[in-house]
mmCIF file of C-alpha atoms in Angstrom:
data_model
loop_
_atom_site.group_PDB
_atom_site.id
_atom_site.type_symbol
_atom_site.label_atom_id
_atom_site.label_comp_id
_atom_site.label_asym_id
_atom_site.label_seq_id
_atom_site.Cartn_x
_atom_site.Cartn_y
_atom_site.Cartn_z
ATOM 1 C CA ILE J 1 -25.041 20.167 -21.434
ATOM 2 C CA PRO J 2 -24.660 16.381 -21.174
ATOM 3 C CA ASP J 3 -22.235 15.432 -18.424
ATOM 4 C CA LYS J 4 -20.193 13.334 -20.864
ATOM 5 C CA ALA J 5 -19.271 16.547 -22.733
ATOM 6 C CA ILE J 6 -17.267 17.701 -19.704
ATOM 7 C CA ILE J 7 -13.701 16.519 -19.162
ATOM 8 C CA LEU J 8 -10.959 17.650 -16.789
ATOM 9 C CA ASN J 9 -7.892 19.415 -18.157
ATOM 10 C CA THR J 10 -4.346 18.914 -16.871
ATOM 11 C CA MET J 11 -5.034 21.384 -14.047
ATOM 12 C CA ASN J 12 -8.117 19.375 -13.003
ATOM 13 C CA GLU J 13 -10.517 22.085 -14.264
ATOM 14 C CA PRO J 14 -13.747 21.234 -16.090
ATOM 15 C CA VAL J 15 -13.642 21.963 -19.815
ATOM 16 C CA ALA J 16 -15.736 21.196 -22.865
ATOM 17 C CA PHE J 17 -14.935 21.442 -26.544
ATOM 18 C CA VAL J 18 -17.090 23.617 -28.763
ATOM 19 C CA ILE J 19 -16.925 23.594 -32.546
ATOM 20 C CA VAL J 20 -15.869 26.886 -34.084
ATOM 21 C CA GLU J 21 -15.300 26.988 -37.849
ATOM 22 C CA GLU J 22 -14.911 23.180 -37.965
ATOM 23 C CA LYS J 23 -12.217 23.189 -35.256
ATOM 24 C CA ALA J 24 -12.364 22.083 -31.629
ATOM 25 C CA GLN J 25 -11.969 24.876 -29.117
ATOM 26 C CA ALA J 26 -11.460 23.998 -25.445
ATOM 27 C CA ARG J 27 -13.465 26.138 -23.043
ATOM 28 C CA LYS J 28 -12.921 26.293 -19.306
ATOM 29 C CA LEU J 29 -16.300 26.001 -17.583
ATOM 30 C CA THR J 30 -17.959 27.287 -14.470
ATOM 31 C CA LEU J 31 -20.543 24.671 -13.538
ATOM 32 C CA GLY J 32 -23.841 24.911 -11.710
ATOM 33 C CA LEU J 33 -26.418 22.268 -10.884
ATOM 34 C CA GLU J 34 -26.405 18.655 -12.070
ATOM 35 C CA LYS J 35 -29.543 16.628 -12.775
ATOM 36 C CA ASN J 36 -30.362 13.575 -14.884
ATOM 37 C CA LEU J 37 -26.915 13.425 -16.541
ATOM 38 C CA MET J 38 -27.133 17.107 -17.511
ATOM 39 C CA VAL J 39 -24.938 19.857 -16.069
ATOM 40 C CA GLN J 40 -25.718 23.555 -15.906
ATOM 41 C CA VAL J 41 -22.978 25.752 -17.382
ATOM 42 C CA LEU J 42 -22.780 29.177 -15.777
ATOM 43 C CA GLU J 43 -19.788 30.401 -17.799
ATOM 44 C CA GLY J 44 -17.734 29.159 -20.732
ATOM 45 C CA ILE J 45 -20.321 28.225 -23.348
ATOM 46 C CA LYS J 46 -22.933 30.408 -24.986
ATOM 47 C CA PRO J 47 -26.440 29.212 -25.874
ATOM 48 C CA GLY J 48 -26.513 27.732 -29.364
ATOM 49 C CA GLU J 49 -22.851 26.734 -29.533
ATOM 50 C CA LYS J 50 -22.165 23.167 -30.654
ATOM 51 C CA VAL J 51 -20.554 21.045 -27.941
ATOM 52 C CA VAL J 52 -18.581 17.846 -28.558
ATOM 53 C CA VAL J 53 -20.116 14.954 -26.605
ATOM 54 C CA GLU J 54 -18.379 11.933 -28.182
ATOM 55 C CA GLY J 55 -14.660 11.388 -28.688
ATOM 56 C CA ASN J 56 -13.648 14.381 -26.594
ATOM 57 C CA GLU J 57 -11.283 12.477 -24.275
ATOM 58 C CA LYS J 58 -8.353 12.592 -26.718
ATOM 59 C CA LEU J 59 -9.359 15.730 -28.614
ATOM 60 C CA LYS J 60 -6.795 18.523 -28.816
ATOM 61 C CA ASN J 61 -7.477 22.259 -28.880
ATOM 62 C CA GLY J 62 -7.551 23.473 -32.499
ATOM 63 C CA ALA J 63 -8.023 20.004 -34.008
ATOM 64 C CA ALA J 64 -10.160 19.792 -37.130
ATOM 65 C CA VAL J 65 -13.530 18.156 -36.435
ATOM 66 C CA LYS J 66 -16.427 16.996 -38.534
ATOM 67 C CA VAL J 67 -19.971 16.835 -37.224
ATOM 68 C CA ILE J 68 -21.379 13.455 -38.260
ATOM 69 C CA GLY J 69 -24.672 13.641 -36.404
ATOM 70 C CA GLU J 70 -26.577 16.251 -34.512
ATOM 71 C CA GLU J 71 -28.997 15.730 -31.674
ATOM 72 C CA VAL J 72 -31.201 18.699 -31.014
ATOM 73 C CA LYS J 73 -32.894 18.852 -27.638
ATOM 74 C CA LYS J 74 -35.753 21.232 -27.104
ATOM 75 C CA GLY J 75 -36.862 22.488 -23.732
ATOM 76 C CA ASN J 76 -40.388 22.086 -22.479
ATOM 77 C CA LYS J 77 -42.805 24.375 -24.222
ATOM 78 C CA ASP J 78 -45.790 26.007 -22.626
ATOM 79 C CA THR J 79 -48.821 24.053 -23.817
ATOM 80 C CA GLY J 80 -51.300 26.681 -22.704
ATOM 81 C CA GLY J 81 -52.758 24.439 -20.010
ATOM 82 C CA LYS J 82 -53.327 21.493 -22.396
ATOM 83 C CA LYS J 83 -51.867 18.139 -21.524
#
């Protein structure tokens, strides 16, 4: 996930907010590698879940949220040897 999606909670643990039924849900994270402003999440978020990347600094657990824009990133696809 983008590194800006990760904040530290009051116990100095990394968390990110995911959107569940239009509400913010704080998830404690276990992090892996970091590269190019992206951070690997080993535990805490499942593939396909929507993660808050803007305005998360003051967000509270359970707060109502509205998605105003979505950025979908796709991984590299196998081009079958074509470049």
